[in-house]
Amino acid sequence: MIATDTNNNPEIGLLTDIKGVMTNVHDQGTGFPVVLLHGSGPGVTAWANWRLSIQVLTKERRVIAPDLMGFGYTQGSTHNHYSMDLWVQHLIDTLDYLDIDQTDLIGNSFGGALALAIAIKYPNRIRRLVLMGSVGVPFTLTQGLDQVWGYQPSLESMKKMLDIFAFDRNLVTDELAELRYQASIREGVQRSYSAMFPAPRQRWIDAMTSEEQQIRALRHETLIIHGRDDQVIPLENSFTLNRLICRSQLHVFGECGHWTQIEHKERFNQLIATFLKEGDQLAYEK
């Protein structure tokens, strides 16, 4: 299990045993729920990924932001073996534990692939879908993603990761680099992380890919977001998703890398808040 220090740590929400997995989940606000799924960068936690969106979204809805299995303060799998099926089941178990029958779902990068897989397998559990810089369709491993998944802990390496993630390095502070670096060297974290995506890494992209006909079968209203200058996940992924998902819209942010929710936080938060509110209005009219 990953070690925890709960004293005044904003990255830690509710620590609870969910079917044998000690899970860290932030559960804030009231209203129709939205679940936020983080990406797979080194030192990631739900709070680090979504802290600038949680405070906005909780004004109108219940926000659930879990550390996914093996990330952050959530326990890893037995023998450090991971798969999409495992991550999907753990999230469904988390929703069941929180008595959430249906939710909106926002996935970032790896979290986008997970969101797609959940919507495909459990379509009735999801109302609306947001995919940001998403994995989940075929693409060739980028140099940026190879470096991210191949991270070896050091403050200098973490700063290089942030340079890959962000278009404007000035928007990602040294304080954030220190935060993510310290998160990456907590006991057990690197052991779990290095077991997830060992080389050759193209196979992990392929393992996260959903079948085209299953994506085409989705009927969820879907908002797709991507940074035009993303070095980690190709912009073409989002064009592909927009073509495949019939009820989808695509928004591309210029001068933006892989972290739309940080680099364009006000526009990003306004965009998703409006999109989710449309779902509330349609449900009310019914």
PDB file of N, CA and C in Angstrom, residues 40 71 79-83 87 141 145-152 190-208:
ATOM      1  N   SER A  40      -2.103  10.113 -16.334  1.00  0.00           N
ATOM      2  CA  SER A  40      -1.138   9.112 -15.856  1.00  0.00           C
ATOM      3  C   SER A  40       0.267   9.686 -15.704  1.00  0.00           C
ATOM      4  N   PHE A  71      -2.416   5.086  -8.131  1.00  0.00           N
ATOM      5  CA  PHE A  71      -1.987   6.477  -8.238  1.00  0.00           C
ATOM      6  C   PHE A  71      -2.253   7.216  -6.927  1.00  0.00           C
ATOM      7  N   HIS A  79       0.486  -7.471  -6.667  1.00  0.00           N
ATOM      8  CA  HIS A  79       1.634  -7.764  -7.538  1.00  0.00           C
ATOM      9  C   HIS A  79       1.870  -6.683  -8.597  1.00  0.00           C
ATOM     10  N   ASN A  80       1.292  -5.463  -8.381  1.00  0.00           N
ATOM     11  CA  ASN A  80       1.491  -4.347  -9.320  1.00  0.00           C
ATOM     12  C   ASN A  80       1.108  -4.715 -10.752  1.00  0.00           C
ATOM     13  N   HIS A  81       0.029  -5.449 -10.913  1.00  0.00           N
ATOM     14  CA  HIS A  81      -0.492  -5.782 -12.241  1.00  0.00           C
ATOM     15  C   HIS A  81      -1.719  -4.918 -12.509  1.00  0.00           C
ATOM     16  N   TYR A  82      -1.715  -4.227 -13.659  1.00  0.00           N
ATOM     17  CA  TYR A  82      -2.792  -3.285 -13.966  1.00  0.00           C
ATOM     18  C   TYR A  82      -3.385  -3.574 -15.341  1.00  0.00           C
ATOM     19  N   SER A  83      -4.669  -3.236 -15.483  1.00  0.00           N
ATOM     20  CA  SER A  83      -5.353  -3.375 -16.767  1.00  0.00           C
ATOM     21  C   SER A  83      -6.534  -2.412 -16.785  1.00  0.00           C
ATOM     22  N   TRP A  87      -9.064  -1.046 -13.659  1.00  0.00           N
ATOM     23  CA  TRP A  87      -9.369   0.349 -13.346  1.00  0.00           C
ATOM     24  C   TRP A  87     -10.857   0.644 -13.510  1.00  0.00           C
ATOM     25  N   LEU A 141       2.993   5.943 -30.294  1.00  0.00           N
ATOM     26  CA  LEU A 141       3.613   6.507 -29.101  1.00  0.00           C
ATOM     27  C   LEU A 141       4.410   7.762 -29.450  1.00  0.00           C
ATOM     28  N   LEU A 145       5.033  11.269 -24.570  1.00  0.00           N
ATOM     29  CA  LEU A 145       4.428  10.253 -23.707  1.00  0.00           C
ATOM     30  C   LEU A 145       5.454   9.213 -23.275  1.00  0.00           C
ATOM     31  N   ASP A 146       6.374   8.881 -24.162  1.00  0.00           N
ATOM     32  CA  ASP A 146       7.431   7.931 -23.807  1.00  0.00           C
ATOM     33  C   ASP A 146       8.267   8.477 -22.648  1.00  0.00           C
ATOM     34  N   GLN A 147       8.561   9.756 -22.673  1.00  0.00           N
ATOM     35  CA  GLN A 147       9.332  10.362 -21.587  1.00  0.00           C
ATOM     36  C   GLN A 147       8.522  10.423 -20.302  1.00  0.00           C
ATOM     37  N   VAL A 148       7.242  10.720 -20.411  1.00  0.00           N
ATOM     38  CA  VAL A 148       6.378  10.783 -19.223  1.00  0.00           C
ATOM     39  C   VAL A 148       6.301   9.423 -18.545  1.00  0.00           C
ATOM     40  N   TRP A 149       5.984   8.390 -19.302  1.00  0.00           N
ATOM     41  CA  TRP A 149       5.848   7.052 -18.712  1.00  0.00           C
ATOM     42  C   TRP A 149       7.197   6.473 -18.271  1.00  0.00           C
ATOM     43  N   GLY A 150       8.276   6.982 -18.844  1.00  0.00           N
ATOM     44  CA  GLY A 150       9.599   6.496 -18.467  1.00  0.00           C
ATOM     45  C   GLY A 150      10.264   7.314 -17.378  1.00  0.00           C
ATOM     46  N   TYR A 151       9.519   8.172 -16.714  1.00  0.00           N
ATOM     47  CA  TYR A 151      10.047   9.069 -15.683  1.00  0.00           C
ATOM     48  C   TYR A 151      10.807   8.322 -14.593  1.00  0.00           C
ATOM     49  N   GLN A 152      11.983   8.866 -14.262  1.00  0.00           N
ATOM     50  CA  GLN A 152      12.766   8.419 -13.113  1.00  0.00           C
ATOM     51  C   GLN A 152      12.890   9.602 -12.154  1.00  0.00           C
ATOM     52  N   GLN A 190       6.746   5.179  -6.848  1.00  0.00           N
ATOM     53  CA  GLN A 190       7.500   4.904  -8.063  1.00  0.00           C
ATOM     54  C   GLN A 190       7.476   3.421  -8.414  1.00  0.00           C
ATOM     55  N   ARG A 191       7.476   2.576  -7.413  1.00  0.00           N
ATOM     56  CA  ARG A 191       7.403   1.130  -7.671  1.00  0.00           C
ATOM     57  C   ARG A 191       6.103   0.798  -8.409  1.00  0.00           C
ATOM     58  N   SER A 192       5.014   1.385  -7.953  1.00  0.00           N
ATOM     59  CA  SER A 192       3.733   1.161  -8.609  1.00  0.00           C
ATOM     60  C   SER A 192       3.708   1.779 -10.001  1.00  0.00           C
ATOM     61  N   TYR A 193       4.222   3.020 -10.130  1.00  0.00           N
ATOM     62  CA  TYR A 193       4.171   3.731 -11.401  1.00  0.00           C
ATOM     63  C   TYR A 193       5.011   3.046 -12.469  1.00  0.00           C
ATOM     64  N   SER A 194       6.209   2.617 -12.110  1.00  0.00           N
ATOM     65  CA  SER A 194       7.093   1.988 -13.090  1.00  0.00           C
ATOM     66  C   SER A 194       6.559   0.645 -13.560  1.00  0.00           C
ATOM     67  N   ALA A 195       5.689   0.029 -12.752  1.00  0.00           N
ATOM     68  CA  ALA A 195       5.097  -1.254 -13.141  1.00  0.00           C
ATOM     69  C   ALA A 195       3.945  -1.098 -14.130  1.00  0.00           C
ATOM     70  N   MET A 196       3.416   0.105 -14.253  1.00  0.00           N
ATOM     71  CA  MET A 196       2.244   0.304 -15.108  1.00  0.00           C
ATOM     72  C   MET A 196       2.586   0.349 -16.590  1.00  0.00           C
ATOM     73  N   PHE A 197       3.666   1.047 -16.945  1.00  0.00           N
ATOM     74  CA  PHE A 197       3.946   1.324 -18.353  1.00  0.00           C
ATOM     75  C   PHE A 197       5.399   1.059 -18.724  1.00  0.00           C
ATOM     76  N   PRO A 198       5.921  -0.125 -18.432  1.00  0.00           N
ATOM     77  CA  PRO A 198       7.324  -0.408 -18.800  1.00  0.00           C
ATOM     78  C   PRO A 198       7.483  -0.518 -20.316  1.00  0.00           C
ATOM     79  N   ALA A 199       8.703  -0.258 -20.795  1.00  0.00           N
ATOM     80  CA  ALA A 199       8.993  -0.390 -22.227  1.00  0.00           C
ATOM     81  C   ALA A 199       8.908  -1.853 -22.646  1.00  0.00           C
ATOM     82  N   PRO A 200       8.532  -2.091 -23.907  1.00  0.00           N
ATOM     83  CA  PRO A 200       8.122  -1.133 -24.941  1.00  0.00           C
ATOM     84  C   PRO A 200       6.710  -0.606 -24.664  1.00  0.00           C
ATOM     85  N   ARG A 201       6.509   0.676 -24.805  1.00  0.00           N
ATOM     86  CA  ARG A 201       5.313   1.337 -24.277  1.00  0.00           C
ATOM     87  C   ARG A 201       4.160   1.450 -25.262  1.00  0.00           C
ATOM     88  N   GLN A 202       4.377   1.168 -26.540  1.00  0.00           N
ATOM     89  CA  GLN A 202       3.269   1.207 -27.494  1.00  0.00           C
ATOM     90  C   GLN A 202       2.160   0.238 -27.078  1.00  0.00           C
ATOM     91  N   ARG A 203       2.520  -0.855 -26.468  1.00  0.00           N
ATOM     92  CA  ARG A 203       1.528  -1.864 -26.070  1.00  0.00           C
ATOM     93  C   ARG A 203       0.521  -1.323 -25.056  1.00  0.00           C
ATOM     94  N   TRP A 204       0.929  -0.343 -24.234  1.00  0.00           N
ATOM     95  CA  TRP A 204       0.000   0.196 -23.241  1.00  0.00           C
ATOM     96  C   TRP A 204      -0.989   1.146 -23.889  1.00  0.00           C
ATOM     97  N   ILE A 205      -0.568   1.848 -24.940  1.00  0.00           N
ATOM     98  CA  ILE A 205      -1.516   2.635 -25.723  1.00  0.00           C
ATOM     99  C   ILE A 205      -2.552   1.708 -26.354  1.00  0.00           C
ATOM    100  N   ASP A 206      -2.063   0.630 -26.947  1.00  0.00           N
ATOM    101  CA  ASP A 206      -2.958  -0.327 -27.600  1.00  0.00           C
ATOM    102  C   ASP A 206      -3.931  -0.944 -26.596  1.00  0.00           C
ATOM    103  N   ALA A 207      -3.444  -1.202 -25.369  1.00  0.00           N
ATOM    104  CA  ALA A 207      -4.294  -1.818 -24.340  1.00  0.00           C
ATOM    105  C   ALA A 207      -5.397  -0.867 -23.875  1.00  0.00           C
ATOM    106  N   MET A 208      -5.182   0.432 -24.032  1.00  0.00           N
ATOM    107  CA  MET A 208      -6.177   1.429 -23.622  1.00  0.00           C
ATOM    108  C   MET A 208      -7.163   1.772 -24.732  1.00  0.00           C
TER     109      MET A 208
END
